[in-house]
């Protein structure tokens, strides 16, 4: 059933590919090329960096994870912040509205969320960029907010570094646009990560 959810979601996203501007395609193609290059050596590691690792970076990690596994690509997606906070519940809710399951474990300020694809468990929680989990070898760094682009130091093992900015849905928290903003962010980042995986699949 999970695969059907993913298939329906991907079809919805691909129908919106015309919304990608030429400037966005340039950035996404650069990410796809970096991933494809690393895959020739066996695996690719992509780290999404934001300030608080709570919304955009977690969402990008999740989407790249799901689409990569659905296409049988050996891509390890990770995310981190210049500080650690927690996976924002509003973003978790928006992801789950698209049919994905995220199981919450723990009641501490930074709980663990697990998404299962067949027998493979994917783990999500907020981390700082120097978290031990991220020490997995040469990786592509993607900064998704201007603050992270300015504040994130050179991370050991960095290969390609790309800035792909997204507006923070947080600006709409506690307003009548809140739910729509988070739903749209899932579609936007999902569409772009789906596009990246499609480009990578063409060359692998």
mmCIF file with all atom_site columns, C-alpha atoms in Angstrom:
data_model
loop_
_atom_site.group_PDB
_atom_site.id
_atom_site.type_symbol
_atom_site.label_atom_id
_atom_site.label_alt_id
_atom_site.label_comp_id
_atom_site.label_asym_id
_atom_site.label_entity_id
_atom_site.label_seq_id
_atom_site.pdbx_PDB_ins_code
_atom_site.Cartn_x
_atom_site.Cartn_y
_atom_site.Cartn_z
_atom_site.occupancy
_atom_site.B_iso_or_equiv
_atom_site.pdbx_formal_charge
_atom_site.auth_seq_id
_atom_site.auth_comp_id
_atom_site.auth_asym_id
_atom_site.auth_atom_id
_atom_site.pdbx_PDB_model_num
ATOM 1   C CA . UNK A 1 1   ? 0.000  0.000  0.000   1.00 0.00 ? 1   UNK A CA 1
ATOM 2   C CA . UNK A 1 2   ? 2.876  2.361  0.774   1.00 0.00 ? 2   UNK A CA 1
ATOM 3   C CA . UNK A 1 3   ? 4.189  2.024  -2.786  1.00 0.00 ? 3   UNK A CA 1
ATOM 4   C CA . UNK A 1 4   ? 0.780  3.017  -4.148  1.00 0.00 ? 4   UNK A CA 1
ATOM 5   C CA . UNK A 1 5   ? 0.829  6.140  -1.992  1.00 0.00 ? 5   UNK A CA 1
ATOM 6   C CA . UNK A 1 6   ? 4.275  7.039  -3.272  1.00 0.00 ? 6   UNK A CA 1
ATOM 7   C CA . UNK A 1 7   ? 3.303  6.343  -6.872  1.00 0.00 ? 7   UNK A CA 1
ATOM 8   C CA . UNK A 1 8   ? 0.223  8.572  -6.633  1.00 0.00 ? 8   UNK A CA 1
ATOM 9   C CA . UNK A 1 9   ? 2.226  11.317 -4.958  1.00 0.00 ? 9   UNK A CA 1
ATOM 10  C CA . UNK A 1 10  ? 5.010  11.156 -7.565  1.00 0.00 ? 10  UNK A CA 1
ATOM 11  C CA . UNK A 1 11  ? 2.474  11.294 -10.400 1.00 0.00 ? 11  UNK A CA 1
ATOM 12  C CA . UNK A 1 12  ? 0.967  14.409 -8.852  1.00 0.00 ? 12  UNK A CA 1
ATOM 13  C CA . UNK A 1 13  ? 4.387  16.000 -8.512  1.00 0.00 ? 13  UNK A CA 1
ATOM 14  C CA . UNK A 1 14  ? 5.535  15.147 -12.038 1.00 0.00 ? 14  UNK A CA 1
ATOM 15  C CA . UNK A 1 15  ? 2.381  16.703 -13.439 1.00 0.00 ? 15  UNK A CA 1
ATOM 16  C CA . UNK A 1 16  ? 3.648  19.973 -11.974 1.00 0.00 ? 16  UNK A CA 1
ATOM 17  C CA . UNK A 1 17  ? 7.170  19.829 -13.434 1.00 0.00 ? 17  UNK A CA 1
ATOM 18  C CA . UNK A 1 18  ? 6.327  22.763 -15.682 1.00 0.00 ? 18  UNK A CA 1
ATOM 19  C CA . UNK A 1 19  ? 6.347  24.871 -12.508 1.00 0.00 ? 19  UNK A CA 1
ATOM 20  C CA . UNK A 1 20  ? 10.132 24.455 -12.309 1.00 0.00 ? 20  UNK A CA 1
ATOM 21  C CA . UNK A 1 21  ? 11.811 27.610 -13.588 1.00 0.00 ? 21  UNK A CA 1
ATOM 22  C CA . UNK A 1 22  ? 15.011 27.443 -15.657 1.00 0.00 ? 22  UNK A CA 1
ATOM 23  C CA . UNK A 1 23  ? 17.027 28.820 -12.728 1.00 0.00 ? 23  UNK A CA 1
ATOM 24  C CA . UNK A 1 24  ? 15.704 26.116 -10.391 1.00 0.00 ? 24  UNK A CA 1
ATOM 25  C CA . UNK A 1 25  ? 16.444 23.418 -12.957 1.00 0.00 ? 25  UNK A CA 1
ATOM 26  C CA . UNK A 1 26  ? 20.058 24.601 -13.099 1.00 0.00 ? 26  UNK A CA 1
ATOM 27  C CA . UNK A 1 27  ? 20.425 24.114 -9.329  1.00 0.00 ? 27  UNK A CA 1
ATOM 28  C CA . UNK A 1 28  ? 18.610 20.789 -9.298  1.00 0.00 ? 28  UNK A CA 1
ATOM 29  C CA . UNK A 1 29  ? 20.573 19.503 -12.290 1.00 0.00 ? 29  UNK A CA 1
ATOM 30  C CA . UNK A 1 30  ? 23.780 20.387 -10.439 1.00 0.00 ? 30  UNK A CA 1
ATOM 31  C CA . UNK A 1 31  ? 22.603 18.309 -7.469  1.00 0.00 ? 31  UNK A CA 1
ATOM 32  C CA . UNK A 1 32  ? 21.610 15.434 -9.751  1.00 0.00 ? 32  UNK A CA 1
ATOM 33  C CA . UNK A 1 33  ? 25.036 15.537 -11.444 1.00 0.00 ? 33  UNK A CA 1
ATOM 34  C CA . UNK A 1 34  ? 26.841 15.454 -8.088  1.00 0.00 ? 34  UNK A CA 1
ATOM 35  C CA . UNK A 1 35  ? 24.766 12.475 -6.967  1.00 0.00 ? 35  UNK A CA 1
ATOM 36  C CA . UNK A 1 36  ? 25.275 10.635 -10.256 1.00 0.00 ? 36  UNK A CA 1
ATOM 37  C CA . UNK A 1 37  ? 29.023 11.186 -10.047 1.00 0.00 ? 37  UNK A CA 1
ATOM 38  C CA . UNK A 1 38  ? 29.185 9.752  -6.542  1.00 0.00 ? 38  UNK A CA 1
ATOM 39  C CA . UNK A 1 39  ? 27.008 6.788  -7.491  1.00 0.00 ? 39  UNK A CA 1
ATOM 40  C CA . UNK A 1 40  ? 29.650 5.690  -9.996  1.00 0.00 ? 40  UNK A CA 1
ATOM 41  C CA . UNK A 1 41  ? 31.812 4.996  -6.921  1.00 0.00 ? 41  UNK A CA 1
ATOM 42  C CA . UNK A 1 42  ? 29.101 2.946  -5.208  1.00 0.00 ? 42  UNK A CA 1
ATOM 43  C CA . UNK A 1 43  ? 26.966 5.339  -3.165  1.00 0.00 ? 43  UNK A CA 1
ATOM 44  C CA . UNK A 1 44  ? 26.043 8.991  -2.815  1.00 0.00 ? 44  UNK A CA 1
ATOM 45  C CA . UNK A 1 45  ? 25.607 10.909 0.435   1.00 0.00 ? 45  UNK A CA 1
ATOM 46  C CA . UNK A 1 46  ? 23.586 14.133 0.477   1.00 0.00 ? 46  UNK A CA 1
ATOM 47  C CA . UNK A 1 47  ? 23.348 16.355 3.557   1.00 0.00 ? 47  UNK A CA 1
ATOM 48  C CA . UNK A 1 48  ? 20.682 19.060 3.706   1.00 0.00 ? 48  UNK A CA 1
ATOM 49  C CA . UNK A 1 49  ? 21.686 21.892 6.034   1.00 0.00 ? 49  UNK A CA 1
ATOM 50  C CA . UNK A 1 50  ? 19.367 24.516 7.492   1.00 0.00 ? 50  UNK A CA 1
ATOM 51  C CA . UNK A 1 51  ? 19.473 26.687 10.613  1.00 0.00 ? 51  UNK A CA 1
ATOM 52  C CA . UNK A 1 52  ? 17.283 24.674 12.992  1.00 0.00 ? 52  UNK A CA 1
ATOM 53  C CA . UNK A 1 53  ? 16.918 21.359 11.113  1.00 0.00 ? 53  UNK A CA 1
ATOM 54  C CA . UNK A 1 54  ? 13.219 21.378 11.819  1.00 0.00 ? 54  UNK A CA 1
ATOM 55  C CA . UNK A 1 55  ? 11.308 21.980 8.581   1.00 0.00 ? 55  UNK A CA 1
ATOM 56  C CA . UNK A 1 56  ? 12.896 22.412 5.134   1.00 0.00 ? 56  UNK A CA 1
ATOM 57  C CA . UNK A 1 57  ? 16.022 20.301 5.634   1.00 0.00 ? 57  UNK A CA 1
ATOM 58  C CA . UNK A 1 58  ? 14.095 17.463 7.300   1.00 0.00 ? 58  UNK A CA 1
ATOM 59  C CA . UNK A 1 59  ? 11.521 17.514 4.511   1.00 0.00 ? 59  UNK A CA 1
ATOM 60  C CA . UNK A 1 60  ? 14.182 17.456 1.772   1.00 0.00 ? 60  UNK A CA 1
ATOM 61  C CA . UNK A 1 61  ? 15.937 14.558 3.519   1.00 0.00 ? 61  UNK A CA 1
ATOM 62  C CA . UNK A 1 62  ? 12.689 12.622 3.782   1.00 0.00 ? 62  UNK A CA 1
ATOM 63  C CA . UNK A 1 63  ? 11.696 13.157 0.155   1.00 0.00 ? 63  UNK A CA 1
ATOM 64  C CA . UNK A 1 64  ? 15.100 12.253 -1.257  1.00 0.00 ? 64  UNK A CA 1
ATOM 65  C CA . UNK A 1 65  ? 15.154 9.164  0.985   1.00 0.00 ? 65  UNK A CA 1
ATOM 66  C CA . UNK A 1 66  ? 11.768 7.931  -0.190  1.00 0.00 ? 66  UNK A CA 1
ATOM 67  C CA . UNK A 1 67  ? 12.274 8.574  -3.896  1.00 0.00 ? 67  UNK A CA 1
ATOM 68  C CA . UNK A 1 68  ? 15.796 7.131  -3.925  1.00 0.00 ? 68  UNK A CA 1
ATOM 69  C CA . UNK A 1 69  ? 14.682 3.875  -2.330  1.00 0.00 ? 69  UNK A CA 1
ATOM 70  C CA . UNK A 1 70  ? 11.660 3.651  -4.582  1.00 0.00 ? 70  UNK A CA 1
ATOM 71  C CA . UNK A 1 71  ? 14.037 3.818  -7.566  1.00 0.00 ? 71  UNK A CA 1
ATOM 72  C CA . UNK A 1 72  ? 16.632 1.427  -6.132  1.00 0.00 ? 72  UNK A CA 1
ATOM 73  C CA . UNK A 1 73  ? 19.350 4.097  -5.878  1.00 0.00 ? 73  UNK A CA 1
ATOM 74  C CA . UNK A 1 74  ? 22.059 3.828  -3.212  1.00 0.00 ? 74  UNK A CA 1
ATOM 75  C CA . UNK A 1 75  ? 21.653 7.366  -1.906  1.00 0.00 ? 75  UNK A CA 1
ATOM 76  C CA . UNK A 1 76  ? 22.015 8.211  1.775   1.00 0.00 ? 76  UNK A CA 1
ATOM 77  C CA . UNK A 1 77  ? 20.053 11.362 2.622   1.00 0.00 ? 77  UNK A CA 1
ATOM 78  C CA . UNK A 1 78  ? 20.803 13.193 5.864   1.00 0.00 ? 78  UNK A CA 1
ATOM 79  C CA . UNK A 1 79  ? 19.985 16.565 7.347   1.00 0.00 ? 79  UNK A CA 1
ATOM 80  C CA . UNK A 1 80  ? 21.296 18.827 10.080  1.00 0.00 ? 80  UNK A CA 1
ATOM 81  C CA . UNK A 1 81  ? 21.252 22.384 11.347  1.00 0.00 ? 81  UNK A CA 1
ATOM 82  C CA . UNK A 1 82  ? 23.660 24.968 12.637  1.00 0.00 ? 82  UNK A CA 1
ATOM 83  C CA . UNK A 1 83  ? 21.768 24.203 15.880  1.00 0.00 ? 83  UNK A CA 1
ATOM 84  C CA . UNK A 1 84  ? 19.541 21.231 16.796  1.00 0.00 ? 84  UNK A CA 1
ATOM 85  C CA . UNK A 1 85  ? 15.874 21.747 17.728  1.00 0.00 ? 85  UNK A CA 1
ATOM 86  C CA . UNK A 1 86  ? 13.187 19.188 16.727  1.00 0.00 ? 86  UNK A CA 1
ATOM 87  C CA . UNK A 1 87  ? 11.304 17.937 13.690  1.00 0.00 ? 87  UNK A CA 1
ATOM 88  C CA . UNK A 1 88  ? 8.459  20.482 13.524  1.00 0.00 ? 88  UNK A CA 1
ATOM 89  C CA . UNK A 1 89  ? 5.093  18.732 14.176  1.00 0.00 ? 89  UNK A CA 1
ATOM 90  C CA . UNK A 1 90  ? 3.377  20.924 11.572  1.00 0.00 ? 90  UNK A CA 1
ATOM 91  C CA . UNK A 1 91  ? 5.743  19.583 8.927   1.00 0.00 ? 91  UNK A CA 1
ATOM 92  C CA . UNK A 1 92  ? 5.295  16.009 10.129  1.00 0.00 ? 92  UNK A CA 1
ATOM 93  C CA . UNK A 1 93  ? 1.521  16.453 9.834   1.00 0.00 ? 93  UNK A CA 1
ATOM 94  C CA . UNK A 1 94  ? 1.802  17.866 6.299   1.00 0.00 ? 94  UNK A CA 1
ATOM 95  C CA . UNK A 1 95  ? 3.953  14.923 5.183   1.00 0.00 ? 95  UNK A CA 1
ATOM 96  C CA . UNK A 1 96  ? 1.503  12.422 6.657   1.00 0.00 ? 96  UNK A CA 1
ATOM 97  C CA . UNK A 1 97  ? -1.407 14.115 4.851   1.00 0.00 ? 97  UNK A CA 1
ATOM 98  C CA . UNK A 1 98  ? 0.145  12.841 1.610   1.00 0.00 ? 98  UNK A CA 1
ATOM 99  C CA . UNK A 1 99  ? -0.222 9.220  2.782   1.00 0.00 ? 99  UNK A CA 1
ATOM 100 C CA . UNK A 1 100 ? 3.207  8.665  4.327   1.00 0.00 ? 100 UNK A CA 1
ATOM 101 C CA . UNK A 1 101 ? 3.626  7.189  7.801   1.00 0.00 ? 101 UNK A CA 1
ATOM 102 C CA . UNK A 1 102 ? 5.908  8.744  10.396  1.00 0.00 ? 102 UNK A CA 1
ATOM 103 C CA . UNK A 1 103 ? 5.890  6.947  13.738  1.00 0.00 ? 103 UNK A CA 1
ATOM 104 C CA . UNK A 1 104 ? 6.901  9.066  16.711  1.00 0.00 ? 104 UNK A CA 1
ATOM 105 C CA . UNK A 1 105 ? 9.053  7.605  19.494  1.00 0.00 ? 105 UNK A CA 1
ATOM 106 C CA . UNK A 1 106 ? 9.753  9.445  22.724  1.00 0.00 ? 106 UNK A CA 1
ATOM 107 C CA . UNK A 1 107 ? 8.282  12.507 24.380  1.00 0.00 ? 107 UNK A CA 1
ATOM 108 C CA . UNK A 1 108 ? 11.470 14.498 24.826  1.00 0.00 ? 108 UNK A CA 1
ATOM 109 C CA . UNK A 1 109 ? 11.876 17.906 23.123  1.00 0.00 ? 109 UNK A CA 1
ATOM 110 C CA . UNK A 1 110 ? 13.575 16.241 20.136  1.00 0.00 ? 110 UNK A CA 1
ATOM 111 C CA . UNK A 1 111 ? 11.702 12.972 19.477  1.00 0.00 ? 111 UNK A CA 1
ATOM 112 C CA . UNK A 1 112 ? 12.636 10.332 16.918  1.00 0.00 ? 112 UNK A CA 1
ATOM 113 C CA . UNK A 1 113 ? 10.393 9.710  13.893  1.00 0.00 ? 113 UNK A CA 1
ATOM 114 C CA . UNK A 1 114 ? 10.570 6.472  11.895  1.00 0.00 ? 114 UNK A CA 1
ATOM 115 C CA . UNK A 1 115 ? 9.339  5.854  8.355   1.00 0.00 ? 115 UNK A CA 1
ATOM 116 C CA . UNK A 1 116 ? 9.304  2.248  7.182   1.00 0.00 ? 116 UNK A CA 1
ATOM 117 C CA . UNK A 1 117 ? 9.710  1.187  3.554   1.00 0.00 ? 117 UNK A CA 1
ATOM 118 C CA . UNK A 1 118 ? 9.147  -2.561 3.428   1.00 0.00 ? 118 UNK A CA 1
ATOM 119 C CA . UNK A 1 119 ? 11.648 -3.780 6.071   1.00 0.00 ? 119 UNK A CA 1
ATOM 120 C CA . UNK A 1 120 ? 13.864 -0.691 5.924   1.00 0.00 ? 120 UNK A CA 1
ATOM 121 C CA . UNK A 1 121 ? 13.487 1.851  8.748   1.00 0.00 ? 121 UNK A CA 1
ATOM 122 C CA . UNK A 1 122 ? 14.436 5.463  8.067   1.00 0.00 ? 122 UNK A CA 1
ATOM 123 C CA . UNK A 1 123 ? 15.126 7.672  11.090  1.00 0.00 ? 123 UNK A CA 1
ATOM 124 C CA . UNK A 1 124 ? 14.500 11.401 11.467  1.00 0.00 ? 124 UNK A CA 1
ATOM 125 C CA . UNK A 1 125 ? 15.343 13.769 14.300  1.00 0.00 ? 125 UNK A CA 1
ATOM 126 C CA . UNK A 1 126 ? 16.971 17.186 14.572  1.00 0.00 ? 126 UNK A CA 1
ATOM 127 C CA . UNK A 1 127 ? 20.787 17.203 14.551  1.00 0.00 ? 127 UNK A CA 1
ATOM 128 C CA . UNK A 1 128 ? 23.633 19.701 14.473  1.00 0.00 ? 128 UNK A CA 1
ATOM 129 C CA . UNK A 1 129 ? 25.956 19.570 11.453  1.00 0.00 ? 129 UNK A CA 1
ATOM 130 C CA . UNK A 1 130 ? 28.736 17.963 13.526  1.00 0.00 ? 130 UNK A CA 1
ATOM 131 C CA . UNK A 1 131 ? 26.531 15.099 14.775  1.00 0.00 ? 131 UNK A CA 1
ATOM 132 C CA . UNK A 1 132 ? 28.360 11.759 14.629  1.00 0.00 ? 132 UNK A CA 1
ATOM 133 C CA . UNK A 1 133 ? 25.598 10.278 12.443  1.00 0.00 ? 133 UNK A CA 1
ATOM 134 C CA . UNK A 1 134 ? 26.643 12.593 9.623   1.00 0.00 ? 134 UNK A CA 1
ATOM 135 C CA . UNK A 1 135 ? 30.227 11.324 9.573   1.00 0.00 ? 135 UNK A CA 1
ATOM 136 C CA . UNK A 1 136 ? 29.730 8.885  6.697   1.00 0.00 ? 136 UNK A CA 1
ATOM 137 C CA . UNK A 1 137 ? 32.356 9.965  4.189   1.00 0.00 ? 137 UNK A CA 1
ATOM 138 C CA . UNK A 1 138 ? 32.477 12.332 1.242   1.00 0.00 ? 138 UNK A CA 1
ATOM 139 C CA . UNK A 1 139 ? 29.142 14.027 0.718   1.00 0.00 ? 139 UNK A CA 1
ATOM 140 C CA . UNK A 1 140 ? 27.266 16.682 -1.208  1.00 0.00 ? 140 UNK A CA 1
ATOM 141 C CA . UNK A 1 141 ? 26.163 19.559 1.017   1.00 0.00 ? 141 UNK A CA 1
ATOM 142 C CA . UNK A 1 142 ? 22.905 21.332 0.174   1.00 0.00 ? 142 UNK A CA 1
ATOM 143 C CA . UNK A 1 143 ? 22.109 24.473 2.156   1.00 0.00 ? 143 UNK A CA 1
ATOM 144 C CA . UNK A 1 144 ? 18.400 25.269 2.027   1.00 0.00 ? 144 UNK A CA 1
ATOM 145 C CA . UNK A 1 145 ? 18.306 28.624 3.829   1.00 0.00 ? 145 UNK A CA 1
ATOM 146 C CA . UNK A 1 146 ? 20.418 31.761 3.560   1.00 0.00 ? 146 UNK A CA 1
ATOM 147 C CA . UNK A 1 147 ? 21.364 31.699 7.241   1.00 0.00 ? 147 UNK A CA 1
ATOM 148 C CA . UNK A 1 148 ? 22.785 28.184 6.941   1.00 0.00 ? 148 UNK A CA 1
ATOM 149 C CA . UNK A 1 149 ? 24.645 29.126 3.767   1.00 0.00 ? 149 UNK A CA 1
ATOM 150 C CA . UNK A 1 150 ? 26.328 31.946 5.666   1.00 0.00 ? 150 UNK A CA 1
ATOM 151 C CA . UNK A 1 151 ? 26.840 30.185 9.013   1.00 0.00 ? 151 UNK A CA 1
ATOM 152 C CA . UNK A 1 152 ? 27.619 26.593 8.059   1.00 0.00 ? 152 UNK A CA 1
ATOM 153 C CA . UNK A 1 153 ? 31.389 25.998 8.159   1.00 0.00 ? 153 UNK A CA 1
ATOM 154 C CA . UNK A 1 154 ? 33.254 23.734 5.791   1.00 0.00 ? 154 UNK A CA 1
ATOM 155 C CA . UNK A 1 155 ? 32.117 20.270 6.874   1.00 0.00 ? 155 UNK A CA 1
ATOM 156 C CA . UNK A 1 156 ? 34.871 17.607 6.736   1.00 0.00 ? 156 UNK A CA 1
ATOM 157 C CA . UNK A 1 157 ? 34.332 15.277 3.789   1.00 0.00 ? 157 UNK A CA 1
ATOM 158 C CA . UNK A 1 158 ? 32.415 17.836 1.748   1.00 0.00 ? 158 UNK A CA 1
ATOM 159 C CA . UNK A 1 159 ? 32.492 17.277 -1.996  1.00 0.00 ? 159 UNK A CA 1
ATOM 160 C CA . UNK A 1 160 ? 30.096 19.512 -3.925  1.00 0.00 ? 160 UNK A CA 1
ATOM 161 C CA . UNK A 1 161 ? 28.343 22.311 -2.027  1.00 0.00 ? 161 UNK A CA 1
ATOM 162 C CA . UNK A 1 162 ? 25.119 23.728 -3.473  1.00 0.00 ? 162 UNK A CA 1
ATOM 163 C CA . UNK A 1 163 ? 22.757 26.431 -2.211  1.00 0.00 ? 163 UNK A CA 1
ATOM 164 C CA . UNK A 1 164 ? 19.118 25.586 -3.022  1.00 0.00 ? 164 UNK A CA 1
ATOM 165 C CA . UNK A 1 165 ? 17.006 28.028 -0.966  1.00 0.00 ? 165 UNK A CA 1
ATOM 166 C CA . UNK A 1 166 ? 13.418 27.525 0.113   1.00 0.00 ? 166 UNK A CA 1
ATOM 167 C CA . UNK A 1 167 ? 11.142 29.993 1.884   1.00 0.00 ? 167 UNK A CA 1
ATOM 168 C CA . UNK A 1 168 ? 10.488 28.952 5.479   1.00 0.00 ? 168 UNK A CA 1
ATOM 169 C CA . UNK A 1 169 ? 6.817  28.007 6.083   1.00 0.00 ? 169 UNK A CA 1
ATOM 170 C CA . UNK A 1 170 ? 7.394  29.110 9.676   1.00 0.00 ? 170 UNK A CA 1
ATOM 171 C CA . UNK A 1 171 ? 6.539  32.660 8.644   1.00 0.00 ? 171 UNK A CA 1
ATOM 172 C CA . UNK A 1 172 ? 2.899  31.532 8.429   1.00 0.00 ? 172 UNK A CA 1
ATOM 173 C CA . UNK A 1 173 ? 2.758  29.771 11.816  1.00 0.00 ? 173 UNK A CA 1
ATOM 174 C CA . UNK A 1 174 ? -0.342 30.651 13.848  1.00 0.00 ? 174 UNK A CA 1
ATOM 175 C CA . UNK A 1 175 ? -2.028 32.357 10.894  1.00 0.00 ? 175 UNK A CA 1
ATOM 176 C CA . UNK A 1 176 ? -4.908 31.319 8.657   1.00 0.00 ? 176 UNK A CA 1
ATOM 177 C CA . UNK A 1 177 ? -2.320 30.413 5.979   1.00 0.00 ? 177 UNK A CA 1
ATOM 178 C CA . UNK A 1 178 ? -0.390 27.973 8.176   1.00 0.00 ? 178 UNK A CA 1
ATOM 179 C CA . UNK A 1 179 ? -1.801 24.669 6.923   1.00 0.00 ? 179 UNK A CA 1
ATOM 180 C CA . UNK A 1 180 ? -1.675 25.731 3.275   1.00 0.00 ? 180 UNK A CA 1
ATOM 181 C CA . UNK A 1 181 ? 1.933  26.903 3.652   1.00 0.00 ? 181 UNK A CA 1
ATOM 182 C CA . UNK A 1 182 ? 3.106  23.544 5.011   1.00 0.00 ? 182 UNK A CA 1
ATOM 183 C CA . UNK A 1 183 ? 1.101  21.556 2.464   1.00 0.00 ? 183 UNK A CA 1
ATOM 184 C CA . UNK A 1 184 ? 2.569  23.647 -0.357  1.00 0.00 ? 184 UNK A CA 1
ATOM 185 C CA . UNK A 1 185 ? 6.100  23.188 0.992   1.00 0.00 ? 185 UNK A CA 1
ATOM 186 C CA . UNK A 1 186 ? 5.678  19.399 0.897   1.00 0.00 ? 186 UNK A CA 1
ATOM 187 C CA . UNK A 1 187 ? 4.573  19.674 -2.736  1.00 0.00 ? 187 UNK A CA 1
ATOM 188 C CA . UNK A 1 188 ? 7.357  22.116 -3.657  1.00 0.00 ? 188 UNK A CA 1
ATOM 189 C CA . UNK A 1 189 ? 10.266 20.230 -2.118  1.00 0.00 ? 189 UNK A CA 1
ATOM 190 C CA . UNK A 1 190 ? 8.741  16.883 -3.065  1.00 0.00 ? 190 UNK A CA 1
ATOM 191 C CA . UNK A 1 191 ? 8.478  17.997 -6.682  1.00 0.00 ? 191 UNK A CA 1
ATOM 192 C CA . UNK A 1 192 ? 12.105 19.146 -6.758  1.00 0.00 ? 192 UNK A CA 1
ATOM 193 C CA . UNK A 1 193 ? 13.517 16.021 -5.098  1.00 0.00 ? 193 UNK A CA 1
ATOM 194 C CA . UNK A 1 194 ? 11.418 13.869 -7.436  1.00 0.00 ? 194 UNK A CA 1
ATOM 195 C CA . UNK A 1 195 ? 12.897 15.782 -10.375 1.00 0.00 ? 195 UNK A CA 1
ATOM 196 C CA . UNK A 1 196 ? 16.429 15.219 -9.041  1.00 0.00 ? 196 UNK A CA 1
ATOM 197 C CA . UNK A 1 197 ? 15.864 11.487 -8.700  1.00 0.00 ? 197 UNK A CA 1
ATOM 198 C CA . UNK A 1 198 ? 14.380 11.312 -12.177 1.00 0.00 ? 198 UNK A CA 1
ATOM 199 C CA . UNK A 1 199 ? 17.501 12.997 -13.600 1.00 0.00 ? 199 UNK A CA 1
ATOM 200 C CA . UNK A 1 200 ? 19.791 10.675 -11.632 1.00 0.00 ? 200 UNK A CA 1
ATOM 201 C CA . UNK A 1 201 ? 17.846 7.607  -12.821 1.00 0.00 ? 201 UNK A CA 1
ATOM 202 C CA . UNK A 1 202 ? 18.388 8.650  -16.438 1.00 0.00 ? 202 UNK A CA 1
ATOM 203 C CA . UNK A 1 203 ? 22.158 8.434  -16.021 1.00 0.00 ? 203 UNK A CA 1
ATOM 204 C CA . UNK A 1 204 ? 22.303 5.264  -13.910 1.00 0.00 ? 204 UNK A CA 1
#
